[in-house]
Short mmCIF file of C-alpha atoms in Angstrom, two decimals:
data_model
loop_
_atom_site.label_atom_id
_atom_site.label_comp_id
_atom_site.label_asym_id
_atom_site.label_seq_id
_atom_site.Cartn_x
_atom_site.Cartn_y
_atom_site.Cartn_z
CA MET U 128 175.07 61.27 200.94
CA PHE U 129 174.96 64.19 202.71
CA GLU U 130 172.96 63.15 205.96
CA PHE U 131 176.47 64.29 207.88
CA LEU U 132 175.22 67.76 207.15
CA GLN U 133 171.87 67.17 209.00
CA ASN U 134 172.97 67.23 212.34
CA LEU U 135 175.66 70.48 211.82
CA ASP U 136 174.72 73.93 212.99
CA SER U 137 173.13 76.25 210.03
CA LEU U 138 176.62 78.39 209.44
CA HIS U 139 178.73 75.07 209.30
CA GLN U 140 175.72 73.64 206.60
CA GLY U 141 176.27 76.86 204.82
CA PHE U 142 180.13 76.39 204.40
CA TRP U 143 180.08 72.88 203.46
CA TYR U 144 176.99 73.40 200.36
CA VAL U 145 179.24 76.64 199.24
CA ALA U 146 182.78 74.87 199.23
CA LEU U 147 181.02 71.94 197.39
CA THR U 148 179.12 73.78 195.24
CA ALA U 149 182.54 75.71 194.27
CA SER U 150 183.88 72.99 193.87
CA LEU U 151 182.05 71.26 191.40
CA ILE U 152 181.66 74.53 189.69
CA PHE U 153 185.95 74.77 189.44
CA LEU U 154 186.53 71.19 188.86
CA VAL U 155 183.86 71.49 185.71
CA GLN U 156 185.37 75.04 184.22
CA THR U 157 189.12 73.38 184.71
CA VAL U 158 188.05 70.32 182.32
CA LEU U 159 186.71 72.45 180.24
CA THR U 160 189.63 74.72 180.24
CA PHE U 161 192.27 71.78 179.39
CA ILE U 162 189.86 70.55 177.04
CA GLY U 163 189.46 74.15 175.06
CA SER U 164 186.03 74.02 175.03
CA ASP U 165 185.20 77.72 176.28
CA HIS U 166 182.71 78.55 174.53
CA THR U 167 180.04 75.84 176.06
CA SER U 168 178.19 76.89 179.16
CA GLY U 169 178.57 80.93 178.81
CA LEU U 170 181.99 79.94 180.36
CA HIS U 171 185.37 82.70 179.27
CA ALA U 172 188.33 83.42 180.42
CA ASP U 173 189.39 86.46 181.99
CA PHE U 174 192.35 86.99 180.44
CA ASP U 175 193.93 86.66 176.12
CA GLY U 176 197.33 86.15 174.57
CA ASN U 177 197.54 90.23 173.95
CA LEU U 178 199.86 91.39 176.61
CA THR U 179 200.50 95.78 174.26
CA HIS U 180 197.67 97.09 176.55
CA THR U 181 198.92 96.79 179.91
CA ASP U 182 196.00 99.19 181.21
CA ALA U 183 193.57 96.62 181.96
CA PRO U 184 194.40 93.03 182.44
CA PHE U 185 191.85 91.32 184.07
CA GLN U 186 188.74 91.93 185.25
CA LEU U 187 187.83 92.07 188.45
CA PHE U 188 184.50 91.05 188.57
CA SER U 189 183.51 87.67 186.14
CA PHE U 190 182.10 84.11 187.01
CA ARG U 191 185.72 82.38 187.47
CA ASN U 192 186.99 85.10 190.46
CA LEU U 193 183.60 84.27 191.75
CA ILE U 194 184.13 80.50 192.44
CA ASN U 195 187.27 81.90 192.96
CA PHE U 196 186.27 83.80 195.98
CA LEU U 197 183.58 80.62 197.31
CA LEU U 198 185.97 77.67 197.27
CA GLY U 199 188.31 79.84 199.55
CA PHE U 200 185.44 80.70 201.36
CA GLY U 201 183.99 77.64 201.82
CA TRP U 202 186.78 75.71 202.40
CA SER U 203 188.63 77.76 204.74
CA GLY U 204 184.88 77.74 206.48
CA VAL U 205 184.84 74.68 207.08
CA THR U 206 187.93 73.86 207.64
CA PHE U 207 188.49 76.54 211.05
CA TYR U 208 184.46 76.06 212.11
CA ASN U 209 185.87 73.98 214.76
CA SER U 210 189.27 76.11 215.97
CA ILE U 211 187.48 79.84 216.00
CA GLY U 212 185.41 80.28 218.26
CA SER U 213 183.72 83.60 217.34
CA LYS U 214 181.67 83.81 213.75
CA PRO U 215 182.32 86.92 212.73
CA LEU U 216 185.28 86.94 212.95
CA LEU U 217 185.24 83.33 211.36
CA ILE U 218 183.54 84.76 208.12
CA PHE U 219 185.57 87.66 208.44
CA ILE U 220 188.96 85.50 207.78
CA SER U 221 186.72 83.51 205.00
CA VAL U 222 186.39 86.10 203.30
CA LEU U 223 190.32 87.46 203.37
CA ILE U 224 190.83 83.92 202.45
CA GLY U 225 188.37 83.73 199.35
CA MET U 226 190.03 87.43 197.94
CA GLY U 227 193.63 85.73 198.60
CA PHE U 228 192.31 82.53 196.23
CA VAL U 229 191.67 86.04 193.80
CA ILE U 230 194.83 87.67 193.84
CA LEU U 231 196.41 84.35 193.85
CA PHE U 232 194.96 83.55 191.03
CA PHE U 233 195.47 86.86 189.23
CA ILE U 234 199.19 86.39 190.14
CA LEU U 235 198.82 82.76 188.57
CA ILE U 236 197.60 83.80 185.52
CA PHE U 237 199.82 86.94 184.98
CA GLN U 238 202.66 84.30 185.96
CA ILE U 239 201.36 82.03 182.91
CA LEU U 240 200.92 84.98 180.63
CA LYS U 241 204.77 85.70 180.79
CA LEU U 242 206.10 82.31 179.79
CA THR U 243 204.66 83.44 176.11
CA GLU U 244 207.53 83.44 173.10
CA ASP U 245 208.26 85.38 170.44
CA ASN U 246 208.91 83.27 167.34
CA THR U 247 208.73 85.86 164.84
CA PHE U 248 211.02 85.38 161.85
CA LYS U 249 213.23 88.00 161.67
CA ILE U 250 215.72 88.05 158.41
CA GLU U 251 217.57 90.78 160.51
CA ASP U 252 218.40 87.93 162.78
CA LEU U 253 220.19 86.07 160.41
CA ILE U 254 223.33 88.08 160.56
CA GLY U 255 225.95 86.69 161.26
CA LYS U 256 224.51 83.11 161.37
CA THR U 257 225.68 80.10 159.20
CA GLY U 258 224.60 78.28 156.63
CA GLU U 259 224.66 75.71 154.18
CA VAL U 260 224.25 76.22 150.69
CA TYR U 261 221.39 74.27 148.88
CA LEU U 262 221.88 76.02 145.27
CA THR U 263 225.12 77.48 143.67
CA ILE U 264 225.50 80.92 144.44
CA PRO U 265 226.90 83.42 141.42
CA ALA U 266 229.62 84.88 141.69
CA ASN U 267 229.54 88.71 142.58
CA MET U 268 226.54 89.21 142.73
CA SER U 269 225.30 88.45 139.84
CA GLY U 270 222.82 86.31 140.58
CA LYS U 271 220.77 84.56 143.24
CA GLY U 272 221.19 81.10 145.31
CA LYS U 273 219.72 79.20 148.39
CA ILE U 274 220.50 78.43 151.51
CA LEU U 275 219.74 76.03 154.33
CA ILE U 276 219.88 78.30 157.64
CA SER U 277 218.39 77.46 161.01
CA VAL U 278 216.89 79.69 163.97
CA ASN U 279 215.48 78.82 166.64
CA GLY U 280 215.13 75.37 166.15
CA THR U 281 214.04 75.66 162.51
CA HIS U 282 214.70 75.29 158.73
CA HIS U 283 214.90 78.21 156.22
CA GLU U 284 215.18 77.96 152.17
CA LEU U 285 215.97 81.88 151.99
CA GLN U 286 217.19 83.46 148.63
CA ALA U 287 221.43 84.43 149.10
CA MET U 288 223.68 86.20 146.70
CA THR U 289 227.26 86.83 147.35
CA GLU U 290 230.36 89.12 146.13
CA SER U 291 232.93 87.28 146.06
CA GLU U 292 234.95 86.37 142.32
CA GLU U 293 233.89 82.43 142.46
CA SER U 294 230.51 81.03 142.45
CA ILE U 295 229.62 78.77 145.68
CA PRO U 296 228.79 75.38 144.94
CA SER U 297 225.91 73.27 146.95
CA SER U 298 226.75 71.56 150.21
CA HIS U 299 229.44 74.36 151.55
CA SER U 300 229.46 76.22 154.80
CA VAL U 301 228.58 79.99 154.21
CA ARG U 302 228.31 83.02 156.85
CA VAL U 303 225.74 86.42 156.81
CA ILE U 304 226.88 89.23 156.19
CA TYR U 305 224.52 92.02 155.33
CA ILE U 306 220.79 91.61 154.14
CA TYR U 307 220.16 93.58 150.83
CA ASP U 308 216.46 94.09 149.60
CA LYS U 309 215.84 90.65 151.56
CA VAL U 310 218.45 88.97 149.85
CA LEU U 311 221.28 87.58 152.14
CA VAL U 312 224.81 88.29 151.18
CA VAL U 313 227.14 85.93 152.14
CA ALA U 314 230.46 84.65 152.05
CA LYS U 315 231.87 81.01 151.71
CA ILE U 316 233.05 80.34 155.40
#
């Protein structure tokens, strides 16, 4: 299978071995990442979902970054071996491309982490929103009823009161005016 490597110069062989080995390990890492098996084989992600501490975003020296470096180093060496006559220059360019792969990985992960969305339900966000009465709301803040209200695509059943002189029966639309002691105060629309 690797007979073509026998006739190559030792540096060219080295680039091929590094490229093939790094590619195999990278493929295994990628598959394990997508199936969620990060606890096997001692492979750990270099980041977490906690974006509140920005002083140390990633580890520079990690197994994953070593593989990214070797991937860029090996394949650039294989690719440019016949194009660049000077071997020290070829090694230098391969090292630069390997470091570029590590930087590219940092940028990619940083951009992915920025895609997070905060779907935390905050009752304060309901002021001004409309909903539908589920259980009759008694008049003059004399008791609590319930309304169904949709926030960020999810429906919530919440307690509500009204300052109105008359009760608001089921199935009527209401608007949230303010919040009193974690209870929505609504008005009929």
